[in-house]
Amino acid sequence: MKKQIQKIHTFLKTNKLILSAEIIILVATGYLLVKKAFGFSVSGWLLNNALKQNAVDVIVLVSATLIVIAFFLKVVSMILGNFSLRSHSSIEPDQISDCIQVMNDEIHSHINKCRRNPSPKLTKLAEQHSFDVNNRLIVEALAEHLRNSIEPINIKRKDLFISLYTFNKDLNILQYELHYDHKRDLINTKEIPLDSSDYQDYECVKCMNSKANTIYAPHKALYTKSHTKRYKTVKQYMGCKLAINDDVFGFLNIEFHNYEVFDDEESMQDFMEENVFPFKLLIEYQYLKKEFFNSFSQIDENWRVSS
């Protein structure tokens, strides 16, 4: 039942449908003004110059029906514009607690290693940082939270796609890290050069090459057409840089499939800030920790060589 309601809601809010209704109402209004001002009647002209009474009656009936339908659609679109069927619950992101617990356990293991060995090799500590595993845990938790936050649509695993890319500053490319649902083979592009004309229309590339930190495509027509099988079902998109100040680490892509979850870009932005950003911070923490260990590992190696 929810699917049928959502389909009807989406159909009644189609831009082309609303535009057609407005044009019909505008033409009808213009005709009535001309008829009142000059006494000109289309049905009278047709009856006197072109058609018989039966044909004119059919045209009048069809025209009147179209005007009534257009008026109904316009009223419904105005109502839906103010009272949306789509809602996003402000549920507690319980999954964040699980992620933080894993990170705390990891830090605790670092501390224990330092206690056992007062002069541990930093490279050994870095090996304990499960960067890939932790990020997969966070993305899985994010997906679960998003699915629980969207009502009244029942978002299934196949209706949501999330991908994580790391920014390689030296090569100026985005390199694939992981995606949700990881059990489905949905990735065709493992490397995305930011200076290549072949990828300049990708949402993540447009955002990375701009000063903006987020980017949204509330309608499929605004989303870059691709040859991936995902494009057939994608409806809406949102993405954001993974960065601390001006230091960019990567990019997070989120696609919604089969359903238009949001009414407009503003509602997408609100949803991103309330529901995605807490998990974004957790992913950024993983990148910071990785870079921290890499920096100290280099210092440790240089110090040991000089010694």
mmCIF file of C-alpha atoms in Angstrom:
data_model
loop_
_atom_site.group_PDB
_atom_site.id
_atom_site.type_symbol
_atom_site.label_atom_id
_atom_site.label_comp_id
_atom_site.label_asym_id
_atom_site.label_seq_id
_atom_site.Cartn_x
_atom_site.Cartn_y
_atom_site.Cartn_z
ATOM 1 C CA MET A 1 0.000 0.000 0.000
ATOM 2 C CA LYS A 2 2.862 2.371 0.845
ATOM 3 C CA LYS A 3 4.410 1.831 -2.586
ATOM 4 C CA GLN A 4 1.129 2.683 -4.342
ATOM 5 C CA ILE A 5 0.685 5.851 -2.274
ATOM 6 C CA GLN A 6 4.258 6.883 -2.997
ATOM 7 C CA LYS A 7 3.818 6.298 -6.740
ATOM 8 C CA ILE A 8 0.610 8.349 -6.814
ATOM 9 C CA HIS A 9 2.295 11.100 -4.802
ATOM 10 C CA THR A 10 5.314 11.167 -7.124
ATOM 11 C CA PHE A 11 3.091 11.146 -10.249
ATOM 12 C CA LEU A 12 0.952 14.052 -9.035
ATOM 13 C CA LYS A 13 4.072 16.110 -8.333
ATOM 14 C CA THR A 14 5.670 15.530 -11.751
ATOM 15 C CA ASN A 15 6.882 18.849 -13.130
ATOM 16 C CA LYS A 16 5.635 18.159 -16.677
ATOM 17 C CA LEU A 17 2.199 17.199 -15.393
ATOM 18 C CA ILE A 18 1.900 20.349 -13.278
ATOM 19 C CA LEU A 19 3.183 22.497 -16.156
ATOM 20 C CA SER A 20 0.584 20.991 -18.524
ATOM 21 C CA ALA A 21 -2.185 21.717 -16.017
ATOM 22 C CA GLU A 22 -1.018 25.329 -15.632
ATOM 23 C CA ILE A 23 -0.911 25.841 -19.419
ATOM 24 C CA ILE A 24 -4.460 24.477 -19.825
ATOM 25 C CA ILE A 25 -5.764 26.732 -17.040
ATOM 26 C CA LEU A 26 -3.903 29.727 -18.529
ATOM 27 C CA VAL A 27 -5.307 29.098 -22.025
ATOM 28 C CA ALA A 28 -8.823 28.633 -20.654
ATOM 29 C CA THR A 29 -8.554 31.853 -18.630
ATOM 30 C CA GLY A 30 -7.284 33.760 -21.673
ATOM 31 C CA TYR A 31 -10.100 32.385 -23.823
ATOM 32 C CA LEU A 32 -12.774 33.433 -21.303
ATOM 33 C CA LEU A 33 -11.322 36.975 -21.209
ATOM 34 C CA VAL A 34 -11.325 37.203 -25.019
ATOM 35 C CA LYS A 35 -14.868 35.805 -25.179
ATOM 36 C CA LYS A 36 -16.132 38.330 -22.630
ATOM 37 C CA ALA A 37 -14.349 41.272 -24.246
ATOM 38 C CA PHE A 38 -15.073 40.542 -27.930
ATOM 39 C CA GLY A 39 -17.918 38.032 -27.845
ATOM 40 C CA PHE A 40 -15.830 35.518 -29.774
ATOM 41 C CA SER A 41 -16.786 31.856 -29.314
ATOM 42 C CA VAL A 42 -14.671 28.995 -30.650
ATOM 43 C CA SER A 43 -17.596 26.569 -30.531
ATOM 44 C CA GLY A 44 -19.795 29.062 -32.432
ATOM 45 C CA TRP A 45 -17.104 29.641 -35.048
ATOM 46 C CA LEU A 46 -16.605 25.898 -35.539
ATOM 47 C CA LEU A 47 -20.343 25.323 -35.835
ATOM 48 C CA ASN A 48 -20.756 28.025 -38.459
ATOM 49 C CA ASN A 49 -17.612 27.320 -40.490
ATOM 50 C CA ALA A 50 -16.275 23.817 -40.052
ATOM 51 C CA LEU A 51 -18.126 21.203 -38.001
ATOM 52 C CA LYS A 52 -21.553 19.865 -37.207
ATOM 53 C CA GLN A 53 -23.297 20.147 -33.857
ATOM 54 C CA ASN A 54 -22.348 16.639 -32.671
ATOM 55 C CA ALA A 55 -18.645 17.222 -33.331
ATOM 56 C CA VAL A 56 -18.747 20.620 -31.623
ATOM 57 C CA ASP A 57 -20.453 19.054 -28.583
ATOM 58 C CA VAL A 58 -17.681 16.471 -28.325
ATOM 59 C CA ILE A 59 -14.986 19.178 -28.491
ATOM 60 C CA VAL A 60 -16.739 21.240 -25.821
ATOM 61 C CA LEU A 61 -17.090 18.170 -23.576
ATOM 62 C CA VAL A 62 -13.408 17.196 -23.993
ATOM 63 C CA SER A 63 -12.259 20.781 -23.362
ATOM 64 C CA ALA A 64 -14.391 21.102 -20.256
ATOM 65 C CA THR A 65 -13.090 17.761 -18.962
ATOM 66 C CA LEU A 66 -9.466 18.827 -19.523
ATOM 67 C CA ILE A 67 -10.070 22.100 -17.678
ATOM 68 C CA VAL A 68 -11.630 20.288 -14.705
ATOM 69 C CA ILE A 69 -8.758 17.774 -14.575
ATOM 70 C CA ALA A 70 -6.164 20.557 -14.874
ATOM 71 C CA PHE A 71 -7.854 22.497 -12.069
ATOM 72 C CA PHE A 72 -7.893 19.367 -9.884
ATOM 73 C CA LEU A 73 -4.209 18.645 -10.550
ATOM 74 C CA LYS A 74 -3.256 22.242 -9.772
ATOM 75 C CA VAL A 75 -5.121 22.175 -6.459
ATOM 76 C CA VAL A 76 -3.593 18.808 -5.517
ATOM 77 C CA SER A 77 -0.073 19.991 -6.424
ATOM 78 C CA MET A 78 -0.544 23.066 -4.209
ATOM 79 C CA ILE A 79 -1.677 20.869 -1.324
ATOM 80 C CA LEU A 80 1.198 18.411 -1.773
ATOM 81 C CA GLY A 81 3.610 21.318 -1.917
ATOM 82 C CA ASN A 82 2.667 22.239 1.634
ATOM 83 C CA PHE A 83 1.845 18.806 3.054
ATOM 84 C CA SER A 84 4.386 16.240 1.926
ATOM 85 C CA LEU A 85 3.826 12.513 2.352
ATOM 86 C CA ARG A 86 7.551 12.086 2.795
ATOM 87 C CA SER A 87 8.930 12.409 6.290
ATOM 88 C CA HIS A 88 12.251 11.741 7.922
ATOM 89 C CA SER A 89 12.235 10.662 11.529
ATOM 90 C CA SER A 90 14.724 12.166 13.947
ATOM 91 C CA ILE A 91 15.721 8.825 15.390
ATOM 92 C CA GLU A 92 18.691 8.327 17.642
ATOM 93 C CA PRO A 93 21.727 7.103 15.671
ATOM 94 C CA ASP A 94 22.307 4.093 17.928
ATOM 95 C CA GLN A 95 24.716 2.652 15.361
ATOM 96 C CA ILE A 96 27.199 5.427 16.195
ATOM 97 C CA SER A 97 27.629 3.982 19.688
ATOM 98 C CA ASP A 98 28.714 0.654 18.198
ATOM 99 C CA CYS A 99 31.227 2.404 15.934
ATOM 100 C CA ILE A 100 32.693 4.446 18.767
ATOM 101 C CA GLN A 101 32.950 1.330 20.926
ATOM 102 C CA VAL A 102 35.042 -0.386 18.250
ATOM 103 C CA MET A 103 37.302 2.665 17.964
ATOM 104 C CA ASN A 104 37.727 2.881 21.727
ATOM 105 C CA ASP A 105 38.670 -0.796 21.847
ATOM 106 C CA GLU A 106 41.247 -0.174 19.148
ATOM 107 C CA ILE A 107 42.776 2.765 21.038
ATOM 108 C CA HIS A 108 42.801 0.646 24.199
ATOM 109 C CA SER A 109 44.793 -2.017 22.352
ATOM 110 C CA HIS A 110 47.322 0.680 21.336
ATOM 111 C CA ILE A 111 47.678 1.719 24.977
ATOM 112 C CA ASN A 112 48.182 -1.869 26.139
ATOM 113 C CA LYS A 113 50.866 -2.385 23.507
ATOM 114 C CA CYS A 114 52.684 0.714 24.703
ATOM 115 C CA ARG A 115 52.444 -0.463 28.310
ATOM 116 C CA ARG A 116 53.987 -3.817 27.449
ATOM 117 C CA ASN A 117 56.775 -2.194 25.485
ATOM 118 C CA PRO A 118 57.911 1.303 26.566
ATOM 119 C CA SER A 119 59.558 1.834 23.163
ATOM 120 C CA PRO A 120 57.202 0.257 20.625
ATOM 121 C CA LYS A 121 57.755 0.621 16.912
ATOM 122 C CA LEU A 122 55.147 3.006 15.573
ATOM 123 C CA THR A 123 54.859 0.927 12.434
ATOM 124 C CA LYS A 124 53.616 -1.944 14.590
ATOM 125 C CA LEU A 125 51.031 0.309 16.192
ATOM 126 C CA ALA A 126 49.887 1.463 12.758
ATOM 127 C CA GLU A 127 49.291 -2.142 11.752
ATOM 128 C CA GLN A 128 46.661 -2.378 14.486
ATOM 129 C CA HIS A 129 44.597 0.357 12.865
ATOM 130 C CA SER A 130 41.927 -1.497 10.889
ATOM 131 C CA PHE A 131 41.230 1.340 8.462
ATOM 132 C CA ASP A 132 39.279 -0.732 5.917
ATOM 133 C CA VAL A 133 37.347 -2.743 8.487
ATOM 134 C CA ASN A 134 36.419 0.328 10.516
ATOM 135 C CA ASN A 135 35.219 2.274 7.498
ATOM 136 C CA ARG A 136 33.121 -0.661 6.329
ATOM 137 C CA LEU A 137 31.578 -0.839 9.788
ATOM 138 C CA ILE A 138 30.772 2.886 9.703
ATOM 139 C CA VAL A 139 29.268 2.771 6.198
ATOM 140 C CA GLU A 140 27.136 -0.260 7.109
ATOM 141 C CA ALA A 141 25.956 1.596 10.232
ATOM 142 C CA LEU A 142 25.210 4.706 8.155
ATOM 143 C CA ALA A 143 23.134 2.661 5.702
ATOM 144 C CA GLU A 144 21.130 1.086 8.507
ATOM 145 C CA HIS A 145 20.495 4.487 10.079
ATOM 146 C CA LEU A 146 19.350 5.997 6.755
ATOM 147 C CA ARG A 147 16.950 3.136 6.123
ATOM 148 C CA ASN A 148 15.424 3.572 9.572
ATOM 149 C CA SER A 149 15.129 7.349 9.209
ATOM 150 C CA ILE A 150 13.031 7.441 6.034
ATOM 151 C CA GLU A 151 9.245 7.173 6.215
ATOM 152 C CA PRO A 152 6.729 6.064 5.019
ATOM 153 C CA ILE A 153 8.824 4.357 2.345
ATOM 154 C CA ASN A 154 10.266 0.998 3.244
ATOM 155 C CA ILE A 155 13.850 1.463 2.022
ATOM 156 C CA LYS A 156 15.426 -1.906 1.309
ATOM 157 C CA ARG A 157 19.116 -2.663 0.917
ATOM 158 C CA LYS A 158 18.816 -2.569 -2.879
ATOM 159 C CA ASP A 159 17.230 0.896 -2.709
ATOM 160 C CA LEU A 160 20.346 2.450 -1.190
ATOM 161 C CA PHE A 161 23.862 2.717 -2.600
ATOM 162 C CA ILE A 162 26.818 4.254 -0.756
ATOM 163 C CA SER A 163 30.392 4.470 -2.028
ATOM 164 C CA LEU A 164 33.563 5.739 -0.409
ATOM 165 C CA TYR A 165 36.536 7.108 -2.375
ATOM 166 C CA THR A 166 39.942 8.233 -1.096
ATOM 167 C CA PHE A 167 41.550 11.368 -2.534
ATOM 168 C CA ASN A 168 45.070 10.788 -3.842
ATOM 169 C CA LYS A 169 46.568 14.268 -3.770
ATOM 170 C CA ASP A 170 49.701 13.348 -5.721
ATOM 171 C CA LEU A 171 47.784 11.868 -8.651
ATOM 172 C CA ASN A 172 44.727 14.153 -8.247
ATOM 173 C CA ILE A 173 42.323 11.227 -8.456
ATOM 174 C CA LEU A 174 39.612 9.620 -6.341
ATOM 175 C CA GLN A 175 40.397 5.965 -5.597
ATOM 176 C CA TYR A 176 37.684 3.485 -4.683
ATOM 177 C CA GLU A 177 37.697 2.142 -1.111
ATOM 178 C CA LEU A 178 34.379 0.359 -0.526
ATOM 179 C CA HIS A 179 30.640 0.449 -1.143
ATOM 180 C CA TYR A 180 27.317 -0.589 0.341
ATOM 181 C CA ASP A 181 25.850 -3.154 -0.253
ATOM 182 C CA HIS A 182 29.300 -4.798 -0.455
ATOM 183 C CA LYS A 183 27.711 -8.139 -1.446
ATOM 184 C CA ARG A 184 26.532 -6.617 -4.734
ATOM 185 C CA ASP A 185 28.932 -5.866 -7.595
ATOM 186 C CA LEU A 186 27.933 -2.284 -8.422
ATOM 187 C CA ILE A 187 31.261 -0.509 -8.999
ATOM 188 C CA ASN A 188 32.625 0.046 -12.518
ATOM 189 C CA THR A 189 34.960 2.974 -11.871
ATOM 190 C CA LYS A 190 37.769 2.318 -9.403
ATOM 191 C CA GLU A 191 39.711 5.505 -10.212
ATOM 192 C CA ILE A 192 38.231 8.919 -11.051
ATOM 193 C CA PRO A 193 40.736 11.505 -12.346
ATOM 194 C CA LEU A 194 39.610 14.977 -11.294
ATOM 195 C CA ASP A 195 41.209 16.681 -14.297
ATOM 196 C CA SER A 196 39.824 14.319 -16.970
ATOM 197 C CA SER A 197 37.100 15.524 -19.341
ATOM 198 C CA ASP A 198 35.620 12.010 -19.286
ATOM 199 C CA TYR A 199 34.573 12.454 -15.667
ATOM 200 C CA GLN A 200 33.938 16.205 -15.429
ATOM 201 C CA ASP A 201 30.152 15.708 -15.164
ATOM 202 C CA TYR A 202 30.388 13.276 -12.251
ATOM 203 C CA GLU A 203 28.797 14.784 -9.152
ATOM 204 C CA CYS A 204 31.800 13.979 -6.969
ATOM 205 C CA VAL A 205 34.198 15.553 -9.484
ATOM 206 C CA LYS A 206 32.102 18.718 -9.734
ATOM 207 C CA CYS A 207 32.109 19.003 -5.954
ATOM 208 C CA MET A 208 35.812 18.192 -5.557
ATOM 209 C CA ASN A 209 36.730 20.836 -8.149
ATOM 210 C CA SER A 210 34.637 23.482 -6.416
ATOM 211 C CA LYS A 211 34.649 25.201 -3.037
ATOM 212 C CA ALA A 212 31.410 23.458 -2.026
ATOM 213 C CA ASN A 213 31.538 20.657 0.539
ATOM 214 C CA THR A 214 28.270 18.998 -0.473
ATOM 215 C CA ILE A 215 26.369 18.399 -3.703
ATOM 216 C CA TYR A 216 22.787 17.283 -4.392
ATOM 217 C CA ALA A 217 20.752 15.953 -7.323
ATOM 218 C CA PRO A 218 17.093 15.927 -6.221
ATOM 219 C CA HIS A 219 15.951 14.703 -9.641
ATOM 220 C CA LYS A 220 17.337 12.009 -11.909
ATOM 221 C CA ALA A 221 17.507 14.470 -14.803
ATOM 222 C CA LEU A 222 20.188 16.383 -12.866
ATOM 223 C CA TYR A 223 22.269 13.268 -12.216
ATOM 224 C CA THR A 224 25.043 12.430 -14.672
ATOM 225 C CA LYS A 225 23.996 9.681 -17.044
ATOM 226 C CA SER A 226 26.332 6.717 -16.912
ATOM 227 C CA HIS A 227 26.616 3.241 -18.373
ATOM 228 C CA THR A 228 26.371 1.497 -15.008
ATOM 229 C CA LYS A 229 23.321 -0.656 -14.371
ATOM 230 C CA ARG A 230 22.643 1.450 -11.267
ATOM 231 C CA TYR A 231 21.627 4.404 -13.422
ATOM 232 C CA LYS A 232 18.419 2.670 -14.502
ATOM 233 C CA THR A 233 16.955 2.848 -11.006
ATOM 234 C CA VAL A 234 18.689 5.843 -9.371
ATOM 235 C CA LYS A 235 16.260 8.604 -8.369
ATOM 236 C CA GLN A 236 18.194 11.003 -6.125
ATOM 237 C CA TYR A 237 21.779 11.637 -5.096
ATOM 238 C CA MET A 238 23.737 13.414 -2.363
ATOM 239 C CA GLY A 239 27.474 13.552 -1.769
ATOM 240 C CA CYS A 240 30.015 15.253 0.466
ATOM 241 C CA LYS A 241 33.738 15.815 0.819
ATOM 242 C CA LEU A 242 35.580 14.111 3.653
ATOM 243 C CA ALA A 243 37.781 16.912 4.940
ATOM 244 C CA ILE A 244 39.138 18.755 7.943
ATOM 245 C CA ASN A 245 39.417 22.450 7.144
ATOM 246 C CA ASP A 246 41.123 22.541 3.720
ATOM 247 C CA ASP A 247 42.671 19.076 4.010
ATOM 248 C CA VAL A 248 40.520 16.770 1.843
ATOM 249 C CA PHE A 249 40.762 13.011 2.431
ATOM 250 C CA GLY A 250 38.060 11.588 0.193
ATOM 251 C CA PHE A 251 34.459 11.635 -0.951
ATOM 252 C CA LEU A 252 31.216 9.964 0.158
ATOM 253 C CA ASN A 253 28.470 9.230 -2.408
ATOM 254 C CA ILE A 254 24.885 8.303 -1.488
ATOM 255 C CA GLU A 255 22.306 7.238 -4.079
ATOM 256 C CA PHE A 256 18.611 6.524 -3.514
ATOM 257 C CA HIS A 257 17.070 4.048 -5.935
ATOM 258 C CA ASN A 258 13.500 3.223 -7.010
ATOM 259 C CA TYR A 259 11.980 6.023 -4.874
ATOM 260 C CA GLU A 260 12.200 9.798 -4.696
ATOM 261 C CA VAL A 261 12.791 10.138 -0.990
ATOM 262 C CA PHE A 262 13.043 13.947 -0.808
ATOM 263 C CA ASP A 263 10.825 16.736 -2.112
ATOM 264 C CA ASP A 264 13.616 19.158 -2.981
ATOM 265 C CA GLU A 265 17.267 20.054 -2.456
ATOM 266 C CA GLU A 266 16.540 21.919 0.781
ATOM 267 C CA SER A 267 15.060 18.821 2.428
ATOM 268 C CA MET A 268 18.055 16.796 1.202
ATOM 269 C CA GLN A 269 20.441 19.295 2.756
ATOM 270 C CA ASP A 270 18.609 19.183 6.099
ATOM 271 C CA PHE A 271 18.659 15.392 6.036
ATOM 272 C CA MET A 272 22.372 15.332 5.209
ATOM 273 C CA GLU A 273 23.255 17.623 8.102
ATOM 274 C CA GLU A 274 21.102 15.756 10.622
ATOM 275 C CA ASN A 275 21.664 12.142 9.625
ATOM 276 C CA VAL A 276 24.801 11.809 7.479
ATOM 277 C CA PHE A 277 27.258 14.264 9.041
ATOM 278 C CA PRO A 278 27.661 12.349 12.351
ATOM 279 C CA PHE A 279 28.855 9.289 10.389
ATOM 280 C CA LYS A 280 30.915 11.524 8.094
ATOM 281 C CA LEU A 281 32.857 12.683 11.162
ATOM 282 C CA LEU A 282 33.576 9.073 12.121
ATOM 283 C CA ILE A 283 34.961 8.333 8.654
ATOM 284 C CA GLU A 284 37.080 11.486 8.756
ATOM 285 C CA TYR A 285 38.458 10.312 12.097
ATOM 286 C CA GLN A 286 39.643 7.099 10.416
ATOM 287 C CA TYR A 287 41.472 9.114 7.749
ATOM 288 C CA LEU A 288 43.024 11.379 10.374
ATOM 289 C CA LYS A 289 44.217 8.391 12.384
ATOM 290 C CA LYS A 290 45.666 6.742 9.285
ATOM 291 C CA GLU A 291 47.539 9.895 8.328
ATOM 292 C CA PHE A 292 48.706 10.337 11.936
ATOM 293 C CA PHE A 293 50.233 6.858 12.017
ATOM 294 C CA ASN A 294 51.770 7.263 8.558
ATOM 295 C CA SER A 295 53.443 10.514 9.613
ATOM 296 C CA PHE A 296 54.845 9.070 12.833
ATOM 297 C CA SER A 297 55.930 5.878 11.109
ATOM 298 C CA GLN A 298 58.063 7.948 8.745
ATOM 299 C CA ILE A 299 59.516 9.893 11.677
ATOM 300 C CA ASP A 300 60.216 6.645 13.496
ATOM 301 C CA GLU A 301 61.962 5.117 10.478
ATOM 302 C CA ASN A 302 64.058 8.240 9.898
ATOM 303 C CA TRP A 303 65.027 8.372 13.579
ATOM 304 C CA ARG A 304 66.094 4.734 13.611
ATOM 305 C CA VAL A 305 68.147 5.217 10.424
ATOM 306 C CA SER A 306 69.899 8.263 11.843
ATOM 307 C CA SER A 307 70.625 6.387 15.058
#
